XYZ file of C-alpha atoms in Angstrom:
411
model
C 88.481 137.225 134.478
C 88.256 138.781 130.834
C 89.643 136.364 129.079
C 86.695 134.074 130.819
C 84.227 136.666 129.679
C 86.202 137.122 126.163
C 85.661 133.879 125.359
C 82.125 133.320 127.459
C 80.055 134.007 124.164
C 81.580 132.076 122.168
C 79.651 129.546 123.942
C 75.590 128.014 122.382
C 73.407 125.362 122.257
C 74.683 126.086 118.350
C 78.473 125.944 119.317
C 78.777 124.316 122.874
C 82.802 123.902 123.924
C 83.648 120.076 124.376
C 84.331 118.489 126.851
C 88.096 118.261 126.704
C 88.101 121.842 126.382
C 86.032 122.243 129.518
C 88.628 120.805 131.379
C 91.869 122.279 129.545
C 91.052 125.321 130.788
C 89.385 124.129 134.240
C 92.505 122.461 134.862
C 95.058 126.068 133.446
C 92.950 128.356 136.342
C 93.728 125.813 138.901
C 97.187 124.992 137.780
C 97.429 128.791 138.236
C 96.892 128.848 142.082
C 100.313 127.526 142.465
C 102.139 125.856 145.233
C 100.254 126.046 148.810
C 100.372 125.225 152.561
C 97.364 123.221 153.563
C 96.283 122.910 156.883
C 94.241 119.483 157.837
C 94.125 116.089 159.208
C 94.733 112.815 158.034
C 91.588 110.802 156.990
C 92.724 107.944 155.462
C 96.463 106.450 154.094
C 96.829 104.328 151.099
C 99.935 102.399 150.104
C 100.182 100.058 147.758
C 103.249 97.240 148.016
C 106.146 98.853 145.660
C 104.583 101.665 144.698
C 106.047 104.681 144.701
C 102.887 106.831 145.406
C 101.378 107.389 148.292
C 97.587 108.157 148.615
C 96.120 110.545 151.891
C 92.876 111.920 151.848
C 93.184 115.386 153.950
C 90.135 116.319 156.057
C 88.913 119.955 157.896
C 88.855 119.419 160.859
C 85.865 121.685 161.218
C 83.694 120.750 158.325
C 83.420 117.764 155.420
C 85.196 118.229 153.098
C 88.079 116.609 152.009
C 91.097 116.527 149.193
C 93.369 113.506 147.997
C 96.648 114.030 147.907
C 99.108 112.518 146.632
C 102.904 112.740 147.277
C 105.861 110.196 147.174
C 106.743 107.245 149.386
C 109.851 109.225 150.906
C 108.239 112.169 151.223
C 105.114 110.811 153.551
C 108.025 108.283 155.731
C 110.135 110.885 156.207
C 108.362 112.420 158.722
C 109.263 111.768 162.579
C 107.121 110.719 163.920
C 105.449 109.004 161.269
C 102.476 109.826 160.001
C 99.119 108.103 160.787
C 95.271 108.067 160.917
C 94.231 111.550 162.241
C 97.172 113.234 162.555
C 97.803 116.605 162.002
C 99.686 117.842 159.284
C 100.551 121.113 157.352
C 101.040 120.206 153.636
C 103.063 121.989 151.035
C 101.248 121.524 147.565
C 99.978 122.043 144.609
C 96.046 121.976 143.040
C 96.365 119.556 140.012
C 93.169 118.937 137.971
C 93.004 115.209 136.591
C 91.209 115.922 133.461
C 91.124 112.334 132.043
C 89.032 112.012 135.387
C 88.065 115.702 136.277
C 88.990 114.724 139.138
C 91.208 117.590 142.076
C 94.042 116.406 144.111
C 96.750 118.323 145.845
C 100.182 116.748 144.647
C 102.472 117.541 147.638
C 106.650 117.715 147.911
C 106.121 118.277 151.658
C 104.515 117.236 154.566
C 104.942 118.359 158.309
C 103.858 116.905 161.382
C 101.898 119.824 163.224
C 104.077 119.407 166.631
C 101.959 119.634 170.521
C 103.949 123.250 170.654
C 102.625 124.521 167.658
C 99.041 123.120 168.212
C 98.923 124.997 171.716
C 100.329 128.369 170.363
C 97.220 127.891 167.458
C 95.007 127.148 170.800
C 96.310 130.516 172.497
C 95.704 132.417 169.220
C 92.049 131.462 169.108
C 91.501 131.743 173.121
C 92.722 134.768 172.101
C 90.941 136.001 169.623
C 87.091 134.224 170.970
C 87.665 136.210 174.666
C 88.292 138.912 172.514
C 84.929 138.440 170.708
C 83.536 137.792 174.456
C 82.736 134.202 173.881
C 84.483 133.832 177.188
C 82.007 136.806 179.251
C 80.848 135.833 182.489
C 77.859 138.167 182.060
C 76.869 135.809 178.447
C 76.449 132.621 180.719
C 73.134 130.926 181.491
C 72.260 129.209 184.633
C 70.923 125.407 183.751
C 66.788 124.808 184.640
C 66.727 123.028 188.651
C 65.158 119.696 187.384
C 65.935 119.462 182.814
C 62.952 117.517 181.400
C 65.105 116.204 179.019
C 68.914 115.861 179.837
C 70.693 115.649 176.150
C 74.023 114.430 176.179
C 76.535 114.204 173.308
C 79.495 111.730 173.970
C 80.788 108.688 172.111
C 79.281 105.146 171.906
C 79.720 102.985 174.656
C 82.125 105.153 176.181
C 83.010 105.566 180.583
C 81.886 109.378 180.095
C 78.428 108.155 178.723
C 78.565 105.568 181.816
C 79.369 108.370 184.011
C 77.143 110.877 182.940
C 74.439 108.636 183.443
C 74.797 106.597 186.126
C 75.897 109.329 188.523
C 73.113 111.209 187.446
C 70.124 108.446 188.177
C 71.790 107.617 191.594
C 71.102 111.848 192.223
C 67.658 111.727 190.355
C 65.869 108.533 189.823
C 63.616 109.912 187.249
C 66.337 111.598 184.592
C 65.881 111.343 181.091
C 68.526 111.683 178.321
C 68.504 112.260 174.645
C 71.609 110.559 173.691
C 74.011 111.667 170.533
C 76.606 108.550 170.006
C 79.278 110.786 167.667
C 83.143 110.705 166.878
C 84.572 112.672 170.311
C 88.082 112.579 168.070
C 89.761 112.130 164.949
C 89.059 114.156 161.302
C 85.105 113.058 161.763
C 84.183 114.662 165.110
C 83.634 118.036 164.535
C 80.984 117.700 161.820
C 78.773 114.994 163.908
C 79.046 117.008 167.003
C 77.967 120.106 165.384
C 75.307 118.320 163.814
C 74.436 116.690 167.372
C 74.503 119.748 169.331
C 72.332 120.992 166.454
C 69.500 118.581 166.775
C 69.635 118.394 170.611
C 69.049 122.472 170.755
C 66.255 122.057 168.808
C 64.773 120.138 170.148
C 62.448 122.087 172.922
C 61.754 118.706 175.274
C 65.454 119.448 176.243
C 66.708 121.520 178.488
C 70.135 121.423 178.644
C 73.261 119.659 176.734
C 76.286 117.750 177.718
C 79.830 117.407 176.148
C 80.983 114.738 177.394
C 84.124 112.942 177.049
C 86.767 111.173 179.009
C 90.677 111.216 179.358
C 93.527 112.007 176.518
C 96.007 113.405 175.120
C 96.236 117.017 173.646
C 95.744 115.902 169.968
C 92.664 113.504 171.501
C 91.089 116.353 172.989
C 91.607 118.853 169.569
C 87.769 118.834 168.303
C 86.637 120.668 171.809
C 88.975 122.911 171.215
C 87.707 123.287 167.248
C 86.850 127.076 166.451
C 83.491 126.292 164.854
C 82.591 123.989 167.747
C 82.882 126.704 169.800
C 80.915 129.390 167.894
C 78.387 126.602 167.681
C 77.940 126.376 171.718
C 77.744 130.287 171.931
C 74.677 130.396 170.033
C 72.915 127.548 171.593
C 69.830 128.599 172.820
C 70.367 125.598 175.076
C 72.429 125.828 178.463
C 75.324 124.220 177.629
C 77.417 122.154 180.246
C 80.865 120.916 179.103
C 82.830 117.437 181.057
C 86.359 117.002 178.791
C 88.664 115.500 179.902
C 90.058 115.303 183.363
C 90.011 118.623 186.514
C 93.816 119.691 184.117
C 92.507 119.281 180.649
C 90.610 122.776 179.887
C 89.608 122.806 175.504
C 88.817 125.742 174.364
C 85.064 124.959 174.744
C 85.534 124.703 178.780
C 85.292 128.354 178.607
C 82.816 129.014 175.717
C 79.717 126.429 177.893
C 77.527 127.770 180.352
C 79.060 125.676 183.257
C 82.408 123.715 183.167
C 82.692 120.720 184.949
C 85.758 119.525 186.276
C 84.763 115.328 184.715
C 82.153 114.065 183.242
C 80.930 112.392 186.608
C 80.706 115.975 187.934
C 78.824 117.134 185.002
C 75.876 114.428 186.092
C 76.428 114.875 189.623
C 75.454 119.212 188.448
C 73.120 118.545 186.080
C 70.106 117.410 187.919
C 69.369 117.860 192.042
C 69.911 115.146 194.209
C 66.468 113.843 195.549
C 67.669 112.671 199.374
C 69.384 115.919 199.339
C 65.905 117.913 198.504
C 64.211 115.366 200.553
C 65.945 116.466 203.300
C 65.920 120.284 203.128
C 61.719 120.240 202.247
C 62.026 117.609 206.024
C 63.974 120.826 207.536
C 61.880 123.434 206.378
C 58.661 121.371 207.250
C 59.768 120.879 210.433
C 60.744 124.709 210.354
C 57.178 125.522 209.602
C 55.503 123.426 212.093
C 57.435 124.627 214.807
C 57.318 128.756 213.309
C 52.873 127.004 213.535
C 53.375 126.303 216.465
C 54.815 128.928 217.705
C 52.146 131.064 216.301
C 49.437 129.294 217.480
C 50.969 129.215 221.201
C 51.306 133.104 220.922
C 47.735 133.304 220.001
C 46.403 130.858 222.414
C 48.644 132.627 224.867
C 46.592 136.078 223.712
C 43.454 134.239 224.040
C 43.135 132.927 226.892
C 44.949 136.640 228.065
C 42.164 137.929 226.969
C 39.147 135.979 228.083
C 40.918 136.502 231.779
C 40.127 140.191 231.385
C 36.776 140.814 233.744
C 34.634 142.731 230.732
C 35.264 139.460 228.990
C 34.735 136.811 232.171
C 31.863 138.922 233.376
C 30.698 141.083 230.868
C 27.241 141.954 232.630
C 29.129 143.640 235.109
C 30.019 146.176 232.060
C 26.639 146.495 231.123
C 25.235 146.957 234.805
C 27.946 149.738 235.639
C 26.693 151.219 232.244
C 23.416 151.287 233.445
C 23.499 153.042 236.093
C 26.019 155.717 234.667
C 22.988 155.989 232.466
C 20.626 156.388 235.154
C 22.796 159.086 237.483
C 22.905 160.918 234.561
C 19.445 160.409 233.493
C 18.618 162.083 236.846
C 20.373 164.906 237.236
C 19.455 165.610 233.946
C 15.379 165.643 235.014
C 16.742 167.595 238.415
C 18.641 170.135 236.563
C 15.275 170.462 234.408
C 13.103 171.407 236.434
C 15.742 172.877 238.279
C 15.797 175.519 235.108
C 11.403 175.202 234.408
C 11.202 175.904 238.645
C 13.550 179.186 238.038
C 11.947 180.060 234.514
C 8.407 180.483 236.437
C 9.826 181.862 239.214
C 10.872 184.915 236.808
C 7.590 184.605 234.623
C 5.877 185.459 237.435
C 7.674 188.093 239.098
C 7.603 189.815 235.896
C 3.610 189.302 235.575
C 3.535 191.196 238.808
C 5.825 194.397 237.444
C 4.048 194.240 234.007
C 0.594 194.656 235.949
C 2.127 196.822 238.496
C 2.825 199.135 235.772
C -0.369 198.719 233.810
C -2.782 201.386 232.741
C -5.458 199.292 233.512
C -4.300 199.093 237.336
C -4.274 202.849 237.319
C -7.307 202.828 236.066
C -8.863 200.686 238.359
C -7.425 203.529 241.684
C -10.175 205.421 239.438
C -7.616 207.261 237.355
C -9.333 207.565 233.369
C -7.933 208.280 230.058
C -8.773 211.102 228.097
C -8.957 210.690 224.375
C -10.430 213.207 221.371
C -12.695 211.185 219.625
C -11.768 211.966 216.570
C -8.307 211.229 216.708
C -7.700 208.844 219.694
C -4.622 211.042 220.733
C -4.344 211.317 224.630
C -5.306 214.760 226.330
C -2.780 216.174 228.156
C -3.379 219.392 229.161
C -7.282 220.834 228.445
C -5.643 223.210 226.070
C -5.534 220.004 223.928
C -9.306 220.163 223.721
C -11.529 222.681 221.325
C -14.521 223.721 223.079
C -17.063 221.471 221.617
C -14.895 218.772 221.098
C -16.130 215.362 221.136
C -13.928 213.350 224.035
C -13.750 209.419 225.109
C -13.221 208.515 228.273
C -11.759 205.565 229.795
C -12.202 203.573 233.128
C -11.317 200.852 234.275
C -15.164 199.779 233.990
C -15.873 200.702 230.087
C -15.890 203.900 228.395
C -17.991 207.564 228.509
C -18.347 210.170 225.869
C -18.170 213.556 226.040
C -18.183 216.228 225.162
C -15.594 219.993 226.185
C -18.337 222.842 227.224
C -17.009 226.060 227.072
C -15.507 227.600 230.226
C -17.008 230.485 232.260
């Protein structure tokens, strides 16, 4: 970096570096990387008759990236079993930049065929990493829709898996619609194309569920479905994903990440849509139960209505009115008698009271010959002769009227 920083100011529009200088510096930088071990998959093998070199294209299993590799024929043919296109290898190589062509390649001195045991060990380590990150957590799995509008299907072109999924789904629900994306399901180009198809279907608003389907095969054939990038892509999908890879005993890592793991593509076809015949049977069963419930309810209400109508109050409602009328008449007569009795008693009491008042009235006494004498000056009633002075004017009240009198002095 210090050299680069020191030399960078030496270039300018007036003093540019020649192509050879740039190529030499790039070659020098790449040469500093030294020998490295590279993991990849052989995408292409080119061997010219009589040539001592073999040219390989080494592709990244999870991305659209590749490098050219050259090695001696003896190095290539020393591998057991023999290497072929699609083989997973580990290469000990040194990066080299060819200034004349401006190309980068790896010069290999050792190629190792990645064995099944090593592949399984790698998958087991990756499985533990993904599980620790929560990609297999059951609580994060989503339930596929009961009846999807469109089923996304990622599978090989004209494959048995494609036929099994579509045939079994159509047998259960004839109106099912598929959005099929045919991709390689094994080999160096499988993972990138599966990722593209998965992203395309996940972005389609009409697709409610996605099925990854592939027929059976060896562990090496199923390796794309244990790729870390694919597992993370399935985990990141907004759309529920069903995994239907291989046979029931095959368990690539994508099976653990998918929302639903199907044992076979046939099983996926049966689980992605409901069974029309079964749903009709369930509907008929519920309809029968509903009819029975409604009939039972109506029968109960009918019996209740009959019982109510058979009661006397509803069978002959006039009897209730007649009884109430008689009761009202009786109460009215009773009220009349009570009122008349109370009025008579009150009249009798009033008569006796009047008689007592009359017997105690001063007027009655005066009618027997008594008189009331009052002083004319102040109307005071005289009870003693000494209460009236001689010559005082008096008023005498009799039963028939009043008399005026004057007090004379005594003898």
